[in-house]
PDB file of C-alpha atoms in Angstrom:
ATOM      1  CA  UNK A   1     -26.778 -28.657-104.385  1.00 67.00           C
ATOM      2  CA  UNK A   2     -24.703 -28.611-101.198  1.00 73.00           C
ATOM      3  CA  UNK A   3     -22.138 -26.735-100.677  1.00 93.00           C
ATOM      4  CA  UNK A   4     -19.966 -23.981 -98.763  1.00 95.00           C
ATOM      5  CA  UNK A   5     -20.250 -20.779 -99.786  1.00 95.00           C
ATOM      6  CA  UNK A   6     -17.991 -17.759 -99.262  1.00 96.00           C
ATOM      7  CA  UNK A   7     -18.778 -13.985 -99.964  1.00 90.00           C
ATOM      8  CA  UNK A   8     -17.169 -12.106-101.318  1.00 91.00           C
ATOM      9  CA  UNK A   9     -14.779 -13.451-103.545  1.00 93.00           C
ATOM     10  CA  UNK A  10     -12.776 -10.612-103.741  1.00 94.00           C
ATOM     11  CA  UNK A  11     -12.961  -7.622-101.141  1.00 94.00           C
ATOM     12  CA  UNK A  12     -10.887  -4.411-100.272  1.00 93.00           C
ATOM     13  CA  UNK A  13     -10.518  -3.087 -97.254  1.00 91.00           C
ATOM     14  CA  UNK A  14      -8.510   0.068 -95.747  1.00 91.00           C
ATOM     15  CA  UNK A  15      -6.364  -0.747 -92.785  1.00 89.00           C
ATOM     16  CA  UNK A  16      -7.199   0.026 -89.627  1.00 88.00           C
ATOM     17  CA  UNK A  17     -10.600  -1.813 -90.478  1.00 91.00           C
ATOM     18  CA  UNK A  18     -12.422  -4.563 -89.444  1.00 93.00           C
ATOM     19  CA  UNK A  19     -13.660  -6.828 -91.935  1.00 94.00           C
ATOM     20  CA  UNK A  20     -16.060 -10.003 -91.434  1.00 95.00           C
ATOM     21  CA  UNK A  21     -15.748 -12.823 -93.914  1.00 96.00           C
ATOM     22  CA  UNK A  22     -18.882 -15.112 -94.293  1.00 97.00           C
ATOM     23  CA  UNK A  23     -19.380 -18.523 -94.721  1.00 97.00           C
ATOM     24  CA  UNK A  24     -22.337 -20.518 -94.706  1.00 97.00           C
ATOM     25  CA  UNK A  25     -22.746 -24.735 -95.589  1.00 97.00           C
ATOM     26  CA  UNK A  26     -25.779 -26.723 -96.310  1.00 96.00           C
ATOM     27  CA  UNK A  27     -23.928 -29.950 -95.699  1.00 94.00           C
ATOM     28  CA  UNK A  28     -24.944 -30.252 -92.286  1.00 94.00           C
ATOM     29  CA  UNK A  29     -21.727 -30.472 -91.195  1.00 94.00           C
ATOM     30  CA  UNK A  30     -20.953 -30.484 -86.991  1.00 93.00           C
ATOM     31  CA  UNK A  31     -17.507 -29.009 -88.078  1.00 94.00           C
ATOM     32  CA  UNK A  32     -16.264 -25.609 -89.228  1.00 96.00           C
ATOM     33  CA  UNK A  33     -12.486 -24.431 -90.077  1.00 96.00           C
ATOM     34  CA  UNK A  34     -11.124 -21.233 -90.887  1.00 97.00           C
ATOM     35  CA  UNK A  35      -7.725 -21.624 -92.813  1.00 96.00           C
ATOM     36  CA  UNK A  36      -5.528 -18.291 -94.532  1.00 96.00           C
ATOM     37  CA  UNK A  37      -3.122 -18.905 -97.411  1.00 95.00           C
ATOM     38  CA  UNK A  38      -0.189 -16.923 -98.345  1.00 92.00           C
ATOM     39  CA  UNK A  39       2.133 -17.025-101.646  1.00 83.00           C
ATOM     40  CA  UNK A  40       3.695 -20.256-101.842  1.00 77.00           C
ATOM     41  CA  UNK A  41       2.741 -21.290 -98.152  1.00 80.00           C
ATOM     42  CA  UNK A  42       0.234 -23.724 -96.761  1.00 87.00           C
ATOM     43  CA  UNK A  43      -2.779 -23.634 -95.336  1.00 92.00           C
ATOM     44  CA  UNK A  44      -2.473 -22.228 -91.495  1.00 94.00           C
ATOM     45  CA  UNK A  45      -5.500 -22.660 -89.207  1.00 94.00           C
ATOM     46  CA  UNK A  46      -7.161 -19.973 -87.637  1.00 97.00           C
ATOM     47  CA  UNK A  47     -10.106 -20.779 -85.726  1.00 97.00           C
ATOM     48  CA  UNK A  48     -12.344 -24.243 -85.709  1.00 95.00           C
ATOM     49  CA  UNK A  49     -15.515 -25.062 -84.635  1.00 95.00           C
ATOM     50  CA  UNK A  50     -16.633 -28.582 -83.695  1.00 93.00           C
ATOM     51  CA  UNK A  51     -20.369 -27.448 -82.628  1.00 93.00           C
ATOM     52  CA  UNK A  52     -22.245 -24.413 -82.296  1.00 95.00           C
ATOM     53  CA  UNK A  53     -21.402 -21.730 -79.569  1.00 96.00           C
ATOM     54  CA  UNK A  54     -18.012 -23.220 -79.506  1.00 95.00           C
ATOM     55  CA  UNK A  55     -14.675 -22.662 -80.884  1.00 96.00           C
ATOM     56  CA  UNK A  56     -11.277 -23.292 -80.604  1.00 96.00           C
ATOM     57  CA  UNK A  57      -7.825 -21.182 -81.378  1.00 96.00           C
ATOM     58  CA  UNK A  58      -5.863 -22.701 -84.224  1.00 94.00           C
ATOM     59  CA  UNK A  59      -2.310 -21.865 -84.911  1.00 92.00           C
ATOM     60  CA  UNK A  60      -2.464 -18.387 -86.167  1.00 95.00           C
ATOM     61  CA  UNK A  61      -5.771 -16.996 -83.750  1.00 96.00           C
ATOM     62  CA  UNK A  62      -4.158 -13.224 -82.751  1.00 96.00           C
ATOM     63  CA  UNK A  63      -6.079 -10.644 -84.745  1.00 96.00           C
ATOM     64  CA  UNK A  64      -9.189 -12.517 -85.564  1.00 97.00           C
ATOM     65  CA  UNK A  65     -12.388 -13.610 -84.101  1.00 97.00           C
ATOM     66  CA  UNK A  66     -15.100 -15.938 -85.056  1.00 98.00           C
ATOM     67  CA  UNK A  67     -18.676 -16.342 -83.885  1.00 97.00           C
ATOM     68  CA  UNK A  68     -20.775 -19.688 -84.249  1.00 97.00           C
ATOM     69  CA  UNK A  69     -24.362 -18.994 -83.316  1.00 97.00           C
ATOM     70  CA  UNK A  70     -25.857 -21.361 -85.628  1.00 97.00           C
ATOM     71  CA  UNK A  71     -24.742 -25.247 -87.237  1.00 97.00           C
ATOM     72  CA  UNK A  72     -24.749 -23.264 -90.920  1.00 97.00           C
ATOM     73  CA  UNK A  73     -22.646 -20.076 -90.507  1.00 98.00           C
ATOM     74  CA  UNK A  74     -19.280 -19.492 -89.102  1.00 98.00           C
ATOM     75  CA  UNK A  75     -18.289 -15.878 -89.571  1.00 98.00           C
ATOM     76  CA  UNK A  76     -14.705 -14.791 -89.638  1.00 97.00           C
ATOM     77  CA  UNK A  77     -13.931 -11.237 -88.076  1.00 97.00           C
ATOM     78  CA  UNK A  78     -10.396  -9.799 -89.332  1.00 95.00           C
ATOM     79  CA  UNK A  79      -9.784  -6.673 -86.906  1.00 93.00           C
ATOM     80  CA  UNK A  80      -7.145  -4.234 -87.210  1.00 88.00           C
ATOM     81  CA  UNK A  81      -5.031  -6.029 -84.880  1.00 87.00           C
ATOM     82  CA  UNK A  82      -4.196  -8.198 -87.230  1.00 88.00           C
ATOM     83  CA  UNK A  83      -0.801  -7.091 -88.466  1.00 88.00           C
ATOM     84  CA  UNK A  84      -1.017  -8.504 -92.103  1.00 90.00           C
ATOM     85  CA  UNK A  85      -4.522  -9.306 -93.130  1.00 93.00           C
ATOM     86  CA  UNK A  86      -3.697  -9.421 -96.742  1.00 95.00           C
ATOM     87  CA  UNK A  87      -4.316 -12.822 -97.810  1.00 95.00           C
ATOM     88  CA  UNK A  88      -6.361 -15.895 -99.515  1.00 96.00           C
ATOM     89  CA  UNK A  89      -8.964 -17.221 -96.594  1.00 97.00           C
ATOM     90  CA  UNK A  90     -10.473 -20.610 -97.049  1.00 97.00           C
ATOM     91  CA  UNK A  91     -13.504 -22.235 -95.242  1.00 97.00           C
ATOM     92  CA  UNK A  92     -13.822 -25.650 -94.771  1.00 96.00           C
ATOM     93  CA  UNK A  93     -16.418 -28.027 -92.730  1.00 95.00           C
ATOM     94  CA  UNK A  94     -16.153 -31.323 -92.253  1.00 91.00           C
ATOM     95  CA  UNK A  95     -19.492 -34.081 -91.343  1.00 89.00           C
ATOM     96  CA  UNK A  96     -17.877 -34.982 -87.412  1.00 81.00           C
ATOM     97  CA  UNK A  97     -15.143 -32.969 -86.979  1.00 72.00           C
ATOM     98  CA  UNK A  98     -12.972 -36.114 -87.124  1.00 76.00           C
ATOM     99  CA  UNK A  99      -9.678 -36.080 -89.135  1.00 76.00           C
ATOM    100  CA  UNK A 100     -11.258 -39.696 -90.444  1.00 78.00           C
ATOM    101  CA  UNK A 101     -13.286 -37.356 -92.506  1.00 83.00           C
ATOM    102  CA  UNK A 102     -12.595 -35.407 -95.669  1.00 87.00           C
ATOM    103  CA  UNK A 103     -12.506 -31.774 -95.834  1.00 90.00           C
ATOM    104  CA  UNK A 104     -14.853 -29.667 -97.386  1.00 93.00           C
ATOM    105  CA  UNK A 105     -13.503 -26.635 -98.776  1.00 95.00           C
ATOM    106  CA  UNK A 106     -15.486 -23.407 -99.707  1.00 96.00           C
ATOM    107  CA  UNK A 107     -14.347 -21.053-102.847  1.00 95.00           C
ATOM    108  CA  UNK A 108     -11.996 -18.746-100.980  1.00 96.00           C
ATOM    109  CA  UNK A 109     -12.155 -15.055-100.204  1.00 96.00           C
ATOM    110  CA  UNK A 110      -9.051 -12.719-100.867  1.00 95.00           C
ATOM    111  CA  UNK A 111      -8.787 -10.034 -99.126  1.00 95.00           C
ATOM    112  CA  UNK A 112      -6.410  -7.081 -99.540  1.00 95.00           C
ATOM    113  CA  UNK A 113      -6.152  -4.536 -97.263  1.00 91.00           C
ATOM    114  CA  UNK A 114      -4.902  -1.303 -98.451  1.00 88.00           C
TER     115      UNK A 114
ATOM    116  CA  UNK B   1       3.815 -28.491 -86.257  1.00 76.00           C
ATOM    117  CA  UNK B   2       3.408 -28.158 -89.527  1.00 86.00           C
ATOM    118  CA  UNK B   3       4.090 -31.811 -91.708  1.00 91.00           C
ATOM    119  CA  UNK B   4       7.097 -31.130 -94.516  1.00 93.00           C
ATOM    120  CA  UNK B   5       6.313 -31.720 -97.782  1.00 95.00           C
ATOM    121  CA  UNK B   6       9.158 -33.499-100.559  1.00 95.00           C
ATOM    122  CA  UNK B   7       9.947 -31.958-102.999  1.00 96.00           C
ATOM    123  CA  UNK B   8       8.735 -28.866-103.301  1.00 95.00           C
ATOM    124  CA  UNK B   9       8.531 -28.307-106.903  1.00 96.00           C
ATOM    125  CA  UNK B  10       8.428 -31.121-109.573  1.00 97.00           C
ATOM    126  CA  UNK B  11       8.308 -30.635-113.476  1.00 97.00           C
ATOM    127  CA  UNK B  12       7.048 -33.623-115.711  1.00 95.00           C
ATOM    128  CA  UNK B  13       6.156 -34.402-119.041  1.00 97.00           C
ATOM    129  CA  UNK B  14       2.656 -35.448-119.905  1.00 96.00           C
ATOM    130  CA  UNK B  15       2.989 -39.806-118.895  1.00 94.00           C
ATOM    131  CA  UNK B  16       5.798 -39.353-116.553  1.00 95.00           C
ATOM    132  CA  UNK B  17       5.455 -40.433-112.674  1.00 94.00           C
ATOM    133  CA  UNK B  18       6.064 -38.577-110.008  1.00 95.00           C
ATOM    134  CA  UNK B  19       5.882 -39.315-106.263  1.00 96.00           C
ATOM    135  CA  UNK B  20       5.136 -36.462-103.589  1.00 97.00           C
ATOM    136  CA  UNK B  21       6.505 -36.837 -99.696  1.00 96.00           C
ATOM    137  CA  UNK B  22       4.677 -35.893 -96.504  1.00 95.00           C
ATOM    138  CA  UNK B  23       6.612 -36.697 -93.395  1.00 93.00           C
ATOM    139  CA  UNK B  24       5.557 -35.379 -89.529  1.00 89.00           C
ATOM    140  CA  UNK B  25       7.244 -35.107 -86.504  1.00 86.00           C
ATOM    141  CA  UNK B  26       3.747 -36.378 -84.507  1.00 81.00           C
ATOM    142  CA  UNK B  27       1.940 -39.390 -83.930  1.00 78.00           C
ATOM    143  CA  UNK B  28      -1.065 -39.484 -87.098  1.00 78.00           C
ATOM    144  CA  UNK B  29      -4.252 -40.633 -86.556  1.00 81.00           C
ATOM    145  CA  UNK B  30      -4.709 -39.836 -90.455  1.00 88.00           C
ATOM    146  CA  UNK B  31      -2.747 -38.111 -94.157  1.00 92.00           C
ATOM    147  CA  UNK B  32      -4.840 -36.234 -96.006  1.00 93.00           C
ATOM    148  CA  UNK B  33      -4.147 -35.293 -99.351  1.00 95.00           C
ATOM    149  CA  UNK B  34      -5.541 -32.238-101.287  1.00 95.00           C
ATOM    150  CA  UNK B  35      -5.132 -30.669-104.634  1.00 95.00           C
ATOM    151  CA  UNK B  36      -5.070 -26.715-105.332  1.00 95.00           C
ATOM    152  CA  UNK B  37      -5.446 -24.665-108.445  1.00 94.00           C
ATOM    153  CA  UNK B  38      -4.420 -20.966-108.216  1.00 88.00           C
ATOM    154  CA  UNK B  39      -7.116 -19.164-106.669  1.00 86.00           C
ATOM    155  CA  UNK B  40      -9.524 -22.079-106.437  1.00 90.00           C
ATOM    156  CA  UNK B  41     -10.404 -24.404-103.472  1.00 91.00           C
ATOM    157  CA  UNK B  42      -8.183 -27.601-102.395  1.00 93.00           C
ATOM    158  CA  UNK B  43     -10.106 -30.536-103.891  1.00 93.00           C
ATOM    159  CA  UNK B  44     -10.335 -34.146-102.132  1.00 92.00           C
ATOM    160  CA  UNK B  45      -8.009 -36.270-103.153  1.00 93.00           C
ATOM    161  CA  UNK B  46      -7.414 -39.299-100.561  1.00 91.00           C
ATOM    162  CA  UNK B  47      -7.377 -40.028 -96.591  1.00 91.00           C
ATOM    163  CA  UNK B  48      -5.193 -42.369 -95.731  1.00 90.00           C
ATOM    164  CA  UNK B  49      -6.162 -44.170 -91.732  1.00 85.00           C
ATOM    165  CA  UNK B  50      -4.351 -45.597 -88.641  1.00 79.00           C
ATOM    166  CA  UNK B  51      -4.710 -49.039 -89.546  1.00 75.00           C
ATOM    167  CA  UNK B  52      -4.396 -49.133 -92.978  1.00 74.00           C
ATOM    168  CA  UNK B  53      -7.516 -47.937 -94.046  1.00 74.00           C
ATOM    169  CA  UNK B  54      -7.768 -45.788 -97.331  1.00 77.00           C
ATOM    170  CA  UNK B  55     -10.254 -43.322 -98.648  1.00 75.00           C
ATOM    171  CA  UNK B  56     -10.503 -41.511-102.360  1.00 77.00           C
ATOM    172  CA  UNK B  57     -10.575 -41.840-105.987  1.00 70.00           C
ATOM    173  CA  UNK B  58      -9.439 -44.833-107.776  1.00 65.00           C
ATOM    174  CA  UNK B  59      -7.222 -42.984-109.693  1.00 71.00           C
ATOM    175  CA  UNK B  60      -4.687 -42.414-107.032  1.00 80.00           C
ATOM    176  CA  UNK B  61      -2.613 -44.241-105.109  1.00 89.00           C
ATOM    177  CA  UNK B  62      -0.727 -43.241-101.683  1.00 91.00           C
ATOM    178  CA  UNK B  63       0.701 -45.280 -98.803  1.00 89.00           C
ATOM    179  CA  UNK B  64       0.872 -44.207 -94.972  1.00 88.00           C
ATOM    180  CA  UNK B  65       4.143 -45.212 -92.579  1.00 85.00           C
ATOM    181  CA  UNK B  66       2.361 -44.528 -89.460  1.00 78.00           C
ATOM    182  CA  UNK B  67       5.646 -45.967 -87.736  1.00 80.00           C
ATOM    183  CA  UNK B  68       8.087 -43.184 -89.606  1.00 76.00           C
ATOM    184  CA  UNK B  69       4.674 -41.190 -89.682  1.00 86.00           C
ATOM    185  CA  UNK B  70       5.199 -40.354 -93.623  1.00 90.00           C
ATOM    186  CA  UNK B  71       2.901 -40.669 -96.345  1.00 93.00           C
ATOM    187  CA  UNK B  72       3.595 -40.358-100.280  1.00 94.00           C
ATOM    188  CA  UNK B  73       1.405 -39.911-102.713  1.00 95.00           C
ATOM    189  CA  UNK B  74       1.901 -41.927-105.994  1.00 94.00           C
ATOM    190  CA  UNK B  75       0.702 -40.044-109.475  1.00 93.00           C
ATOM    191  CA  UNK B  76       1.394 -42.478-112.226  1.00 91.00           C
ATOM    192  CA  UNK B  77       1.095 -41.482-115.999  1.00 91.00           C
ATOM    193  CA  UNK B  78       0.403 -37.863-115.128  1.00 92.00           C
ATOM    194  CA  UNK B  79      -1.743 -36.022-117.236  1.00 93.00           C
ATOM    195  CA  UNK B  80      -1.538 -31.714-118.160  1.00 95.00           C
ATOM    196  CA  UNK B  81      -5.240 -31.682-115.329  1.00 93.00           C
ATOM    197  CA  UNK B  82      -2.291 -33.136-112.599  1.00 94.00           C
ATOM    198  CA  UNK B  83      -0.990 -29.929-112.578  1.00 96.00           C
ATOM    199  CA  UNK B  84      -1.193 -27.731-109.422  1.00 96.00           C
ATOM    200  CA  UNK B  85      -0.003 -27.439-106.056  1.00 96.00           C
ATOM    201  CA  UNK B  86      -0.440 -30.604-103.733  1.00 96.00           C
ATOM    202  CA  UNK B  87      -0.976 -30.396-100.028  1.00 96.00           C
ATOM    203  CA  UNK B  88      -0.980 -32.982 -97.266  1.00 95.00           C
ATOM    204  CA  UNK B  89      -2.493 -32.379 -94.119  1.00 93.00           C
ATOM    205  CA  UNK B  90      -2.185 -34.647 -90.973  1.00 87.00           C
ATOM    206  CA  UNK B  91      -4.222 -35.371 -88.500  1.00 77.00           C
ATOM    207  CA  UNK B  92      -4.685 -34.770 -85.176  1.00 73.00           C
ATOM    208  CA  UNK B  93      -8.313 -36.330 -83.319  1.00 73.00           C
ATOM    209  CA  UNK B  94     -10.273 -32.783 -84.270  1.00 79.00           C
ATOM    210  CA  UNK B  95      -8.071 -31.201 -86.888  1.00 84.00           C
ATOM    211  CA  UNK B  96      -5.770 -31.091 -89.776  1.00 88.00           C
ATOM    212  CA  UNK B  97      -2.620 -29.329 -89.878  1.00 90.00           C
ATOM    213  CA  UNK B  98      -1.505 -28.872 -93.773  1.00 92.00           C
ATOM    214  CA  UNK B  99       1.795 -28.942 -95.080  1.00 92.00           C
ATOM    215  CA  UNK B 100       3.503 -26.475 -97.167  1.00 89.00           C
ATOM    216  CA  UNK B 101       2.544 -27.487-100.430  1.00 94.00           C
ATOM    217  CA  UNK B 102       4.404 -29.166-103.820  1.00 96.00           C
ATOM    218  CA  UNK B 103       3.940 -27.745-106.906  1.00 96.00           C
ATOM    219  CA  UNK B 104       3.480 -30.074-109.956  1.00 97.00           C
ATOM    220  CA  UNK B 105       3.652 -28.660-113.062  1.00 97.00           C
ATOM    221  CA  UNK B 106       2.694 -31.111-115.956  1.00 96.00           C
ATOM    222  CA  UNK B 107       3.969 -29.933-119.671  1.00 96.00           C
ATOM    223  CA  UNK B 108       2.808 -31.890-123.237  1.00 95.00           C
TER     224      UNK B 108
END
């Protein structure tokens, strides 16, 4: 079956930590989003990927960093410059990167830093 | 900037209608719309194109202003599985940029 996949589902971290987030599709998708939720907020975007060894700042970029060394995996680094990392994080891909195209989205991972 | 969402909360009654605003303060190229149950994934529900163009399940309905750049999303007869938090998300060329989210709540 494809998919997105997102490990772990839950995970606890002390602050002052880094913490990397992982996310691998088998859709063959060109696209890759990172997105975090809070309580009764939206989804912001942190990072995006339209093809690999490329990446773009979304709206919320200071304290993490992504990598996107192959099509399948977009890794999401939260570092301890992040001033809040406690949160929902949702992957997404998409097949072109277009906004003509649905979203994808993968299970979630919530972090909580302690 | 982030597309607001109308209203933010809605309560209905198993068969009642409800209709959910998305409104932007940017030119769309597209109006996605999602739905999210606590702690799972958003799940596809329509895409709604420049043009007129529409995308999803049969089952729903929504309709896309691109001149006032709003879209609503139309859930007729609602059902108790309606209930969750709805998001739209608007689109730029390479990107979506999600609202804040209505919750539905659907009681028998």
């Amino acid at each position: 079956d494809g998919g997105i996949t997102q490990s772990p589902k839950y995970l606890f971290r002390k602050e002052g930590q880094n913490v990397t987030l992982s996310c691998e599709q088998n859709l063959n998708h060109d696209a890759m989003y990172w997105y975090r939720q809070d309580p009764g907020q939206g989804l912001r975007l942190i990072y995006y990927s339209q093809i690999v060894n490329d990446f773009q700042k979304g709206d919320i970029a200071e304290g993490y960093s992504v990598s996107r060394e192959k099509k399948e995996s977009f890794p999401l680094t939260v570092t301890s410059a992040q001033k809040n990392p406690t949160a929902f994080y949702l992957c997404a891909s998409n097949p072109a990167g277009s906004s003509y195209n649905e979203q994808f989205f993968g299970p979630g991972t919530r972090l909580t830093v302690l | 900037q982030q597309p607001v969402q109308s209203p933010q909360a809605v309560i209905l009654r198993e068969g009642e209608d409800a209709v959910i605003n998305c409104s932007s303060s940017k030119a769309l190229y597209s109006v996605h719309w999602y739905r999210q149950k606590h702690g799972e994934a958003p799940v596809f529900l329509m895409i709604l194109l420049k043009g007129g163009e529409q995308k999803g399940h049969d089952k729903i309905s929504a309709s896309f202003n691109e001149k006032k750049q709003q879209s609503s999303l139309y859930l007729t007869a609602s059902q108790l599985s309606y209930s969750g938090t709805y998001f739209c998300g608007t689109g730029g060329p390479d990107k979506l940029i999600f609202g804040t989210g209505t919750r539905l709540q659907v009681f028998p």
